[in-house]
Tab-separated table of C-alpha atoms in Angstrom:
chain	number	residue	atom	x	y	z
A	555	UNK	CA	-29.284	-14.060	26.219
A	556	UNK	CA	-30.241	-16.562	28.674
A	557	UNK	CA	-28.970	-19.617	29.581
A	558	UNK	CA	-31.455	-21.168	32.548
A	559	UNK	CA	-31.093	-24.744	30.761
A	560	UNK	CA	-27.144	-24.651	31.552
A	561	UNK	CA	-28.222	-24.217	35.584
A	562	UNK	CA	-30.495	-27.550	35.762
A	563	UNK	CA	-28.002	-29.028	38.637
A	564	UNK	CA	-29.696	-28.341	41.714
A	565	UNK	CA	-26.652	-26.797	43.281
A	566	UNK	CA	-27.349	-23.516	41.410
A	567	UNK	CA	-30.804	-23.240	42.956
A	568	UNK	CA	-29.221	-23.617	46.497
A	569	UNK	CA	-26.408	-21.145	45.595
A	570	UNK	CA	-28.675	-18.878	44.299
A	571	UNK	CA	-30.775	-18.985	47.721
A	572	UNK	CA	-27.861	-18.760	49.789
A	573	UNK	CA	-27.066	-15.664	47.714
A	574	UNK	CA	-30.455	-14.100	48.476
A	575	UNK	CA	-30.532	-14.788	51.899
A	576	UNK	CA	-26.908	-12.952	52.289
A	577	UNK	CA	-28.067	-10.291	49.826
A	578	UNK	CA	-25.101	-10.568	47.730
A	579	UNK	CA	-24.965	-11.190	43.784
A	580	UNK	CA	-23.248	-14.405	42.859
A	581	UNK	CA	-22.229	-16.060	39.357
A	582	UNK	CA	-20.972	-19.098	37.916
A	583	UNK	CA	-17.848	-18.265	35.982
A	584	UNK	CA	-14.875	-19.677	34.063
A	585	UNK	CA	-14.540	-23.198	32.780
A	586	UNK	CA	-17.886	-24.353	33.535
A	587	UNK	CA	-19.796	-21.631	31.562
A	588	UNK	CA	-17.031	-22.110	28.539
A	589	UNK	CA	-17.553	-25.970	28.434
A	590	UNK	CA	-21.105	-25.731	28.343
A	591	UNK	CA	-21.034	-23.244	25.558
A	592	UNK	CA	-18.672	-25.342	23.546
A	593	UNK	CA	-21.129	-28.392	24.552
A	594	UNK	CA	-17.809	-30.313	26.151
A	595	UNK	CA	-18.231	-32.618	28.937
A	596	UNK	CA	-18.601	-31.203	32.263
A	597	UNK	CA	-15.504	-31.665	34.411
A	598	UNK	CA	-16.742	-31.896	37.912
A	599	UNK	CA	-15.944	-28.250	39.019
A	600	UNK	CA	-17.446	-25.242	39.516
A	601	UNK	CA	-16.136	-21.689	40.076
A	602	UNK	CA	-18.681	-19.178	41.868
A	603	UNK	CA	-17.728	-15.652	42.520
A	604	UNK	CA	-19.505	-13.626	44.903
A	605	UNK	CA	-20.120	-9.621	45.045
A	606	UNK	CA	-18.978	-9.840	48.692
A	607	UNK	CA	-17.407	-12.868	50.793
A	608	UNK	CA	-17.040	-16.242	48.871
A	609	UNK	CA	-15.974	-17.697	52.391
A	610	UNK	CA	-19.572	-16.639	53.821
A	611	UNK	CA	-21.427	-17.841	50.730
A	612	UNK	CA	-19.997	-21.249	50.699
A	613	UNK	CA	-20.617	-21.516	54.879
A	614	UNK	CA	-24.323	-20.518	53.771
A	615	UNK	CA	-24.733	-23.039	51.011
A	616	UNK	CA	-23.519	-25.710	53.391
A	617	UNK	CA	-26.031	-24.847	55.821
A	618	UNK	CA	-28.729	-25.171	52.954
A	619	UNK	CA	-27.514	-28.257	51.631
A	620	UNK	CA	-28.379	-31.940	52.942
A	621	UNK	CA	-25.930	-33.495	55.425
A	622	UNK	CA	-24.167	-29.805	55.799
A	623	UNK	CA	-21.008	-30.751	53.562
A	624	UNK	CA	-17.838	-29.605	55.110
A	625	UNK	CA	-16.255	-26.200	53.971
A	626	UNK	CA	-12.616	-26.009	53.062
A	627	UNK	CA	-11.359	-22.520	53.905
A	628	UNK	CA	-8.426	-20.804	52.484
A	629	UNK	CA	-8.422	-17.397	54.307
A	630	UNK	CA	-5.126	-16.382	52.723
A	631	UNK	CA	-6.748	-16.397	49.414
A	632	UNK	CA	-10.258	-15.527	50.441
A	633	UNK	CA	-11.635	-18.686	48.853
A	634	UNK	CA	-13.709	-21.765	50.158
A	635	UNK	CA	-14.575	-25.097	48.485
A	636	UNK	CA	-17.049	-27.660	49.561
A	637	UNK	CA	-17.997	-30.924	47.613
A	638	UNK	CA	-21.494	-31.709	46.692
A	639	UNK	CA	-22.296	-35.114	44.720
A	640	UNK	CA	-18.931	-35.701	43.178
A	641	UNK	CA	-18.966	-31.989	42.098
A	642	UNK	CA	-16.103	-29.661	43.695
A	643	UNK	CA	-17.690	-25.920	43.950
A	644	UNK	CA	-14.825	-23.353	44.562
A	645	UNK	CA	-16.072	-19.819	45.878
A	646	UNK	CA	-14.460	-16.671	45.748
A	647	UNK	CA	-15.276	-13.163	46.615
A	648	UNK	CA	-15.141	-10.764	43.298
A	649	UNK	CA	-11.641	-9.116	43.308
A	650	UNK	CA	-9.223	-6.814	41.404
A	651	UNK	CA	-5.511	-7.879	41.580
A	652	UNK	CA	-2.080	-6.332	41.267
A	653	UNK	CA	1.155	-7.940	41.149
A	654	UNK	CA	4.827	-7.663	42.212
A	655	UNK	CA	7.269	-8.171	39.375
A	656	UNK	CA	8.942	-11.386	41.185
A	657	UNK	CA	5.790	-13.445	42.143
A	658	UNK	CA	2.790	-14.284	40.717
A	659	UNK	CA	0.617	-14.305	43.880
A	660	UNK	CA	-1.410	-11.216	43.683
A	661	UNK	CA	-1.954	-8.163	46.238
A	662	UNK	CA	-5.759	-8.639	46.320
A	663	UNK	CA	-8.418	-6.051	47.111
A	664	UNK	CA	-12.416	-6.486	47.020
A	665	UNK	CA	-14.005	-5.616	43.576
A	666	UNK	CA	-16.912	-5.536	41.224
A	667	UNK	CA	-17.870	-8.589	39.086
A	668	UNK	CA	-16.210	-6.323	36.053
A	669	UNK	CA	-12.794	-6.280	38.011
A	670	UNK	CA	-13.030	-10.033	38.619
A	671	UNK	CA	-13.568	-10.797	34.654
A	672	UNK	CA	-10.732	-8.186	34.092
A	673	UNK	CA	-8.274	-10.265	35.995
A	674	UNK	CA	-9.062	-13.740	33.890
A	675	UNK	CA	-6.417	-15.081	31.622
A	676	UNK	CA	-8.745	-15.286	28.700
A	677	UNK	CA	-12.012	-13.994	27.281
A	678	UNK	CA	-13.629	-17.358	26.802
A	679	UNK	CA	-12.965	-17.868	30.658
A	680	UNK	CA	-14.531	-14.554	31.691
A	681	UNK	CA	-17.837	-15.442	30.661
A	682	UNK	CA	-20.336	-15.753	33.666
A	683	UNK	CA	-24.008	-16.818	34.319
A	684	UNK	CA	-26.011	-15.064	36.655
A	685	UNK	CA	-27.285	-16.591	39.571
A	686	UNK	CA	-29.287	-13.679	41.035
A	687	UNK	CA	-33.149	-13.824	41.091
A	688	UNK	CA	-33.527	-10.582	38.742
A	689	UNK	CA	-31.672	-12.015	35.855
A	690	UNK	CA	-31.095	-15.901	36.478
A	691	UNK	CA	-29.132	-17.494	33.700
A	692	UNK	CA	-28.297	-14.481	31.863
A	693	UNK	CA	-24.802	-14.407	30.342
A	694	UNK	CA	-22.590	-11.660	31.319
A	695	UNK	CA	-19.680	-11.227	28.598
A	696	UNK	CA	-17.986	-7.808	28.793
A	697	UNK	CA	-15.583	-8.865	26.360
A	698	UNK	CA	-17.025	-10.615	23.594
A	699	UNK	CA	-15.902	-14.023	24.737
A	700	UNK	CA	-18.989	-15.671	23.302
A	701	UNK	CA	-17.564	-14.393	19.877
A	702	UNK	CA	-14.191	-15.461	20.337
A	703	UNK	CA	-15.831	-19.005	21.173
A	704	UNK	CA	-17.295	-18.972	17.938
A	705	UNK	CA	-14.223	-17.972	16.194
A	706	UNK	CA	-12.171	-20.301	18.073
A	707	UNK	CA	-9.902	-17.457	19.295
A	708	UNK	CA	-7.801	-17.188	22.638
A	709	UNK	CA	-7.602	-13.596	23.575
A	710	UNK	CA	-6.777	-11.645	26.786
A	711	UNK	CA	-9.324	-9.296	28.368
A	712	UNK	CA	-6.663	-6.843	28.950
A	713	UNK	CA	-3.521	-6.125	27.415
A	714	UNK	CA	-1.872	-9.259	26.917
A	715	UNK	CA	1.599	-8.091	27.968
A	716	UNK	CA	0.267	-7.178	31.466
A	717	UNK	CA	-1.778	-10.412	31.587
A	718	UNK	CA	1.104	-12.476	30.826
A	719	UNK	CA	3.610	-10.550	33.028
A	720	UNK	CA	1.446	-10.495	35.860
A	721	UNK	CA	1.138	-14.359	36.077
A	722	UNK	CA	3.241	-16.155	33.506
A	723	UNK	CA	1.454	-19.280	34.138
A	724	UNK	CA	-1.122	-18.038	31.961
A	725	UNK	CA	1.323	-18.301	28.858
A	726	UNK	CA	1.511	-21.988	29.309
A	727	UNK	CA	-2.307	-21.973	30.047
A	728	UNK	CA	-2.934	-20.115	26.905
A	729	UNK	CA	-0.969	-22.881	24.799
A	730	UNK	CA	-2.540	-25.697	26.925
A	731	UNK	CA	-6.331	-24.046	25.864
A	732	UNK	CA	-4.985	-23.947	22.422
A	733	UNK	CA	-4.255	-27.320	22.022
A	734	UNK	CA	-6.937	-28.953	24.046
A	735	UNK	CA	-9.522	-27.076	22.318
A	736	UNK	CA	-7.674	-26.576	18.959
A	737	UNK	CA	-8.240	-22.573	19.172
A	738	UNK	CA	-6.025	-20.196	17.500
A	739	UNK	CA	-4.030	-17.803	19.782
A	740	UNK	CA	-4.723	-14.209	18.614
A	741	UNK	CA	-1.499	-13.095	16.933
A	742	UNK	CA	-0.991	-9.821	19.432
A	743	UNK	CA	-1.181	-12.557	22.461
A	744	UNK	CA	1.156	-14.815	20.823
A	745	UNK	CA	4.015	-12.395	19.981
A	746	UNK	CA	3.421	-11.217	23.891
A	747	UNK	CA	4.118	-14.238	24.934
A	748	UNK	CA	7.188	-14.409	23.046
A	749	UNK	CA	8.062	-11.106	24.609
A	750	UNK	CA	7.503	-12.158	28.063
A	751	UNK	CA	8.891	-15.729	27.992
A	752	UNK	CA	11.464	-15.292	30.656
A	753	UNK	CA	9.056	-14.368	33.025
A	754	UNK	CA	8.296	-18.295	32.885
A	755	UNK	CA	11.243	-18.272	35.285
A	756	UNK	CA	9.001	-17.546	38.290
A	757	UNK	CA	6.809	-20.428	38.012
A	758	UNK	CA	7.815	-23.652	39.814
A	759	UNK	CA	8.527	-26.703	38.194
A	760	UNK	CA	5.450	-28.232	39.579
A	761	UNK	CA	2.904	-25.607	38.007
A	762	UNK	CA	4.805	-25.967	34.700
A	763	UNK	CA	4.849	-29.731	34.482
A	764	UNK	CA	1.146	-29.547	35.364
A	765	UNK	CA	0.473	-27.743	32.178
A	766	UNK	CA	3.020	-29.869	30.200
A	767	UNK	CA	0.918	-32.922	31.473
A	768	UNK	CA	-2.193	-31.447	29.922
A	769	UNK	CA	-0.941	-30.495	26.772
A	770	UNK	CA	0.637	-34.357	26.389
A	771	UNK	CA	-3.112	-35.613	27.312
A	772	UNK	CA	-4.556	-33.776	24.205
A	773	UNK	CA	-5.239	-35.533	21.154
A	774	UNK	CA	-2.369	-33.666	19.393
A	775	UNK	CA	0.028	-32.626	21.737
A	776	UNK	CA	2.531	-31.337	18.627
A	777	UNK	CA	0.225	-28.215	18.610
A	778	UNK	CA	1.084	-27.093	22.027
A	779	UNK	CA	4.811	-28.057	21.536
A	780	UNK	CA	5.093	-26.104	18.451
A	781	UNK	CA	3.664	-23.028	20.296
A	782	UNK	CA	6.282	-23.424	23.114
A	783	UNK	CA	8.732	-23.650	20.528
A	784	UNK	CA	8.251	-20.702	18.399
A	785	UNK	CA	7.333	-18.363	21.412
A	786	UNK	CA	10.799	-19.594	22.826
A	787	UNK	CA	9.008	-21.154	25.991
A	788	UNK	CA	10.338	-24.430	25.234
A	789	UNK	CA	13.968	-23.599	24.916
A	790	UNK	CA	13.461	-22.300	28.550
A	791	UNK	CA	11.801	-25.230	29.913
A	792	UNK	CA	13.036	-27.941	28.035
A	793	UNK	CA	16.167	-27.287	25.900
A	794	UNK	CA	17.097	-30.868	25.503
A	795	UNK	CA	14.188	-30.781	23.005
A	796	UNK	CA	14.930	-27.782	21.253
A	797	UNK	CA	18.568	-29.184	20.717
A	798	UNK	CA	17.267	-31.611	18.402
A	799	UNK	CA	15.916	-28.975	15.911
A	800	UNK	CA	19.498	-28.881	14.462
A	801	UNK	CA	19.931	-30.571	10.908
A	802	UNK	CA	23.546	-30.488	9.735
A	803	UNK	CA	25.054	-31.619	6.135
A	804	UNK	CA	28.639	-32.460	5.898
A	805	UNK	CA	30.013	-33.884	2.247
A	806	UNK	CA	26.041	-34.216	1.163
A	807	UNK	CA	25.355	-36.594	4.087
A	808	UNK	CA	22.366	-35.208	6.379
A	809	UNK	CA	20.420	-36.513	9.124
A	810	UNK	CA	16.654	-36.080	9.940
A	811	UNK	CA	15.321	-33.271	12.046
A	812	UNK	CA	14.885	-35.208	15.240
A	813	UNK	CA	12.993	-32.185	16.923
A	814	UNK	CA	9.848	-32.714	14.583
A	815	UNK	CA	10.458	-36.314	14.207
A	816	UNK	CA	9.845	-36.477	18.043
A	817	UNK	CA	6.732	-34.321	17.886
A	818	UNK	CA	5.360	-36.701	15.095
A	819	UNK	CA	6.340	-39.882	17.410
A	820	UNK	CA	4.445	-38.145	20.095
A	821	UNK	CA	1.270	-37.498	17.970
A	822	UNK	CA	1.593	-41.027	16.777
A	823	UNK	CA	1.213	-42.723	20.191
A	824	UNK	CA	-1.782	-40.626	21.515
A	825	UNK	CA	-4.097	-42.950	19.830
A	826	UNK	CA	-2.614	-46.120	21.569
A	827	UNK	CA	-2.213	-44.850	24.993
A	828	UNK	CA	-3.669	-42.532	27.787
A	829	UNK	CA	-0.597	-42.903	29.746
A	830	UNK	CA	0.818	-39.720	30.145
A	831	UNK	CA	4.155	-41.113	31.205
A	832	UNK	CA	4.301	-43.131	28.275
A	833	UNK	CA	3.766	-39.846	26.113
A	834	UNK	CA	6.364	-38.515	28.271
A	835	UNK	CA	8.944	-41.268	27.121
A	836	UNK	CA	7.961	-40.542	23.535
A	837	UNK	CA	8.874	-36.623	24.065
A	838	UNK	CA	12.112	-37.506	25.610
A	839	UNK	CA	12.994	-40.963	23.604
A	840	UNK	CA	15.579	-39.190	21.396
A	841	UNK	CA	17.091	-36.387	23.630
A	842	UNK	CA	20.271	-38.303	23.824
A	843	UNK	CA	20.815	-37.473	19.805
A	844	UNK	CA	22.027	-34.072	19.907
A	845	UNK	CA	24.889	-34.685	22.403
A	846	UNK	CA	26.095	-37.704	21.030
A	847	UNK	CA	25.613	-36.767	17.170
A	848	UNK	CA	29.015	-37.465	15.317
A	849	UNK	CA	29.716	-37.734	11.399
A	850	UNK	CA	32.455	-40.069	10.229
A	851	UNK	CA	33.134	-40.728	6.241
A	852	UNK	CA	32.887	-44.420	6.987
A	853	UNK	CA	29.252	-44.347	8.941
A	854	UNK	CA	27.859	-40.857	7.966
A	855	UNK	CA	26.070	-39.660	10.678
A	856	UNK	CA	25.989	-41.676	13.850
A	857	UNK	CA	23.956	-41.371	17.337
A	858	UNK	CA	25.771	-44.192	19.512
A	859	UNK	CA	24.668	-44.557	22.647
A	860	UNK	CA	22.064	-42.028	22.632
A	861	UNK	CA	19.486	-44.295	24.430
A	862	UNK	CA	21.727	-44.496	27.279
A	863	UNK	CA	22.628	-40.808	27.756
A	864	UNK	CA	19.053	-39.928	27.104
A	865	UNK	CA	18.066	-42.249	30.165
A	866	UNK	CA	20.493	-40.127	32.366
A	867	UNK	CA	19.391	-36.749	30.825
A	868	UNK	CA	15.660	-37.756	31.715
A	869	UNK	CA	16.537	-37.936	35.426
A	870	UNK	CA	17.974	-34.668	34.980
A	871	UNK	CA	14.884	-33.178	33.359
A	872	UNK	CA	12.762	-34.500	36.131
A	873	UNK	CA	14.901	-33.286	38.959
A	874	UNK	CA	15.073	-29.844	37.495
A	875	UNK	CA	11.345	-29.637	36.789
A	876	UNK	CA	10.435	-31.394	40.411
A	877	UNK	CA	8.820	-34.214	38.728
A	878	UNK	CA	8.255	-37.705	40.721
A	879	UNK	CA	11.634	-39.301	41.422
A	880	UNK	CA	9.933	-42.507	41.880
A	881	UNK	CA	8.449	-45.391	39.667
A	882	UNK	CA	7.348	-42.791	37.175
A	883	UNK	CA	10.748	-41.663	36.561
A	884	UNK	CA	12.123	-45.365	36.430
A	885	UNK	CA	9.428	-46.230	33.809
A	886	UNK	CA	10.633	-43.144	31.472
A	887	UNK	CA	14.158	-43.650	31.740
A	888	UNK	CA	13.476	-47.482	31.021
A	889	UNK	CA	11.425	-46.846	27.869
A	890	UNK	CA	13.896	-44.104	26.603
A	891	UNK	CA	16.760	-46.652	27.538
A	892	UNK	CA	15.160	-49.739	25.409
A	893	UNK	CA	13.557	-47.489	22.883
A	894	UNK	CA	15.735	-48.937	19.977
A	895	UNK	CA	15.509	-52.514	20.893
A	896	UNK	CA	12.617	-53.461	19.518
A	897	UNK	CA	13.066	-51.725	16.202
A	898	UNK	CA	16.314	-53.390	15.842
A	899	UNK	CA	14.254	-57.002	16.183
A	900	UNK	CA	11.746	-55.753	13.408
A	901	UNK	CA	14.485	-55.052	10.829
A	902	UNK	CA	16.243	-58.438	11.367
A	903	UNK	CA	15.229	-62.027	11.706
A	904	UNK	CA	13.442	-62.250	14.711
A	905	UNK	CA	15.169	-65.251	17.071
A	906	UNK	CA	13.284	-66.601	20.243
A	907	UNK	CA	16.582	-65.641	22.120
A	908	UNK	CA	16.610	-62.081	21.094
A	909	UNK	CA	12.678	-61.772	21.943
A	910	UNK	CA	13.131	-63.349	25.314
A	911	UNK	CA	15.968	-60.993	25.916
A	912	UNK	CA	13.500	-57.979	25.353
A	913	UNK	CA	10.928	-59.546	27.555
A	914	UNK	CA	13.349	-60.404	30.300
A	915	UNK	CA	14.835	-56.815	30.089
A	916	UNK	CA	11.531	-54.901	29.553
A	917	UNK	CA	9.588	-57.030	32.112
A	918	UNK	CA	5.999	-55.929	32.520
A	919	UNK	CA	6.544	-52.871	30.581
A	920	UNK	CA	7.196	-54.656	27.159
A	921	UNK	CA	3.897	-53.661	25.846
A	922	UNK	CA	4.395	-50.274	26.465
A	923	UNK	CA	7.640	-50.612	24.804
A	924	UNK	CA	6.226	-52.035	21.676
A	925	UNK	CA	3.624	-49.295	21.583
A	926	UNK	CA	6.432	-46.392	21.734
A	927	UNK	CA	8.406	-48.166	19.272
A	928	UNK	CA	5.501	-48.741	16.854
A	929	UNK	CA	4.712	-44.932	17.235
A	930	UNK	CA	8.522	-44.323	16.470
A	931	UNK	CA	8.056	-45.351	12.732
A	932	UNK	CA	7.589	-42.003	11.028
A	933	UNK	CA	9.146	-42.976	7.638
A	934	UNK	CA	7.146	-41.532	4.638
A	935	UNK	CA	7.894	-44.318	2.184
A	936	UNK	CA	4.864	-46.696	2.340
A	937	UNK	CA	6.652	-49.828	1.575
A	938	UNK	CA	9.006	-49.092	4.267
A	939	UNK	CA	6.236	-48.381	6.680
A	940	UNK	CA	4.135	-51.502	5.856
A	941	UNK	CA	7.641	-53.470	6.192
A	942	UNK	CA	8.319	-52.168	9.813
A	943	UNK	CA	4.661	-52.599	10.776
A	944	UNK	CA	4.384	-55.916	9.569
A	945	UNK	CA	7.732	-56.982	11.475
A	946	UNK	CA	6.312	-55.430	14.517
A	947	UNK	CA	3.414	-57.837	14.021
A	948	UNK	CA	5.867	-60.606	14.173
A	949	UNK	CA	7.767	-59.508	17.098
A	950	UNK	CA	4.242	-58.864	19.015
A	951	UNK	CA	3.390	-62.731	18.024
A	952	UNK	CA	6.893	-63.964	18.999
A	953	UNK	CA	6.650	-62.045	22.340
A	954	UNK	CA	3.114	-64.021	23.145
A	955	UNK	CA	4.803	-67.107	22.064
A	956	UNK	CA	8.120	-67.221	24.130
A	957	UNK	CA	6.189	-65.636	27.145
A	958	UNK	CA	3.606	-68.661	27.037
A	959	UNK	CA	6.683	-71.123	26.802
A	960	UNK	CA	9.176	-69.561	28.850
A	961	UNK	CA	7.837	-67.370	31.298
A	962	UNK	CA	10.499	-64.668	31.456
A	963	UNK	CA	8.316	-61.281	31.875
A	964	UNK	CA	8.530	-61.810	35.531
A	965	UNK	CA	11.550	-63.853	35.677
A	966	UNK	CA	12.208	-65.781	38.480
A	967	UNK	CA	14.975	-68.132	38.464
A	968	UNK	CA	13.963	-71.984	38.767
A	969	UNK	CA	16.591	-72.913	41.103
A	970	UNK	CA	17.677	-70.444	43.994
A	971	UNK	CA	20.683	-69.522	45.525
A	972	UNK	CA	19.860	-71.402	48.625
A	973	UNK	CA	19.439	-74.471	46.882
A	974	UNK	CA	22.334	-74.264	45.082
A	975	UNK	CA	24.224	-73.490	48.324
A	976	UNK	CA	22.668	-76.858	50.018
A	977	UNK	CA	23.390	-78.930	46.730
A	978	UNK	CA	27.169	-78.201	47.374
A	979	UNK	CA	27.365	-77.321	50.984
A	980	UNK	CA	28.402	-73.563	50.252
A	981	UNK	CA	28.196	-70.686	52.012
A	982	UNK	CA	27.529	-67.387	50.186
A	983	UNK	CA	29.859	-66.688	47.757
A	984	UNK	CA	30.947	-65.830	44.452
A	985	UNK	CA	30.557	-69.487	42.957
A	986	UNK	CA	26.795	-69.055	43.579
A	987	UNK	CA	26.407	-66.150	41.562
A	988	UNK	CA	28.083	-67.290	38.797
A	989	UNK	CA	25.761	-70.390	38.771
A	990	UNK	CA	22.691	-68.247	38.926
A	991	UNK	CA	23.759	-66.048	36.204
A	992	UNK	CA	24.674	-69.195	34.116
A	993	UNK	CA	21.228	-70.423	34.678
A	994	UNK	CA	19.562	-67.464	33.672
A	995	UNK	CA	21.664	-66.799	30.357
A	996	UNK	CA	21.020	-70.604	29.437
A	997	UNK	CA	17.359	-69.827	29.632
A	998	UNK	CA	17.575	-66.609	28.057
A	999	UNK	CA	19.582	-68.149	25.060
A	1000	UNK	CA	17.248	-71.201	24.919
A	1001	UNK	CA	19.562	-73.732	25.946
A	1002	UNK	CA	17.091	-74.844	28.736
A	1003	UNK	CA	13.780	-74.617	29.503
A	1004	UNK	CA	12.710	-72.338	32.581
A	1005	UNK	CA	11.867	-74.915	34.913
A	1006	UNK	CA	13.707	-76.636	37.729
A	1007	UNK	CA	14.374	-80.021	36.523
A	1008	UNK	CA	16.601	-78.741	33.701
A	1009	UNK	CA	18.077	-75.762	35.604
A	1010	UNK	CA	18.980	-78.691	38.143
A	1011	UNK	CA	20.753	-80.895	35.876
A	1012	UNK	CA	22.482	-77.658	34.147
A	1013	UNK	CA	23.632	-76.463	37.591
A	1014	UNK	CA	25.346	-79.897	38.292
A	1015	UNK	CA	27.255	-79.812	34.966
A	1016	UNK	CA	28.448	-76.305	35.188
A	1017	UNK	CA	29.254	-76.839	39.065
A	1018	UNK	CA	31.728	-79.600	37.938
A	1019	UNK	CA	33.680	-77.191	35.728
A	1020	UNK	CA	34.372	-75.030	38.783
A	1021	UNK	CA	35.488	-78.117	40.920
A	1022	UNK	CA	32.287	-78.406	43.097
A	1023	UNK	CA	30.898	-81.329	43.791
A	1024	UNK	CA	27.442	-82.486	45.041
A	1025	UNK	CA	26.837	-83.614	48.732
């Protein structure tokens, strides 16, 4: 079958010319081919395999291209890369690989196209289009990958136990592809993942998180997380999540399954945000519930303080998986620690004071917090569902009203510590802090507006009680 129409980008003709001049065969392989056949958007990267030196082919292509783009050479891996009109083109020589037990870095030897296709993770990623003059555009498909594409099936070219044991990251990639493409994982491949799950321990946290981020970035991440759970990988990677899959009953009292609830919340939030860190917040928002779960006859099941503990647990997860310990972590911690605040507001009479405090504490992230909490409504009772959403609409409107009037989202005290010191001829002291805190509380409680004159008068009155005199 010929797919010349897939190769209409001028870069392919240039690669074909370079291959001919070097007298080596070359093929475009992997994701570009798969996504073309699936009619998915082109992801701006192309993998080229040469039956010979990939580095030499890259250098020859650069020679033939206008402006001779710079070639990045990775000698250790026998690969090279160049950029052509915002497209990253990676070149590698065809190779066969063997592995040691304690590493996913292969021992590489030169090989044939068939060797190179053998080493691919899945049949749908081993598909190749020829760039050679004699059969330009022909599909090379030794493992019936085209049939697997049509059947929406993920299958390894070789024995899945070997494929996954050699490079355990392929287990996560398989689950990620299943989630992204809405494909089934072949039954034998799925059980092989379960058999080889412990091998994931040789993969770095950074690579694991890269795949988790891609799963979280799909339309329905629960597909991937259920695969991770059922194969046992999730218990190794995020045991804090699997700990939530434990429903107890005491004296006829049960609590909801917080694991499946969490997956529902993650799916719920996806139509409303592409921010992977807000999606992480949805994934981790209830992790504090397993260690804080208690039962009493008076209250039934409680999870007191789970938000605070969840924020601390989030930090440990970020550290363990080598995730960014910067503003991304702070954002996720804030979302987890505040995740119940708007829900409480939506269940009660919404006071201006409560909304002001919510906006003050959440700051610029208040809209994201509201998005998270609306996703957290998973009740199957239509009346309750409607009531909660209506109440959230009230809270959102109140936030807009209060923010327009009181400007607490980026709160700056209307009277500064320096101004207070000048008023009473004071040096830095405990009294200054007390007065500034009193002003903030008065504004949040609605006792005074967020403006200088009102804060000035308030400070004078409060200072009298502290025995301070204006100079």
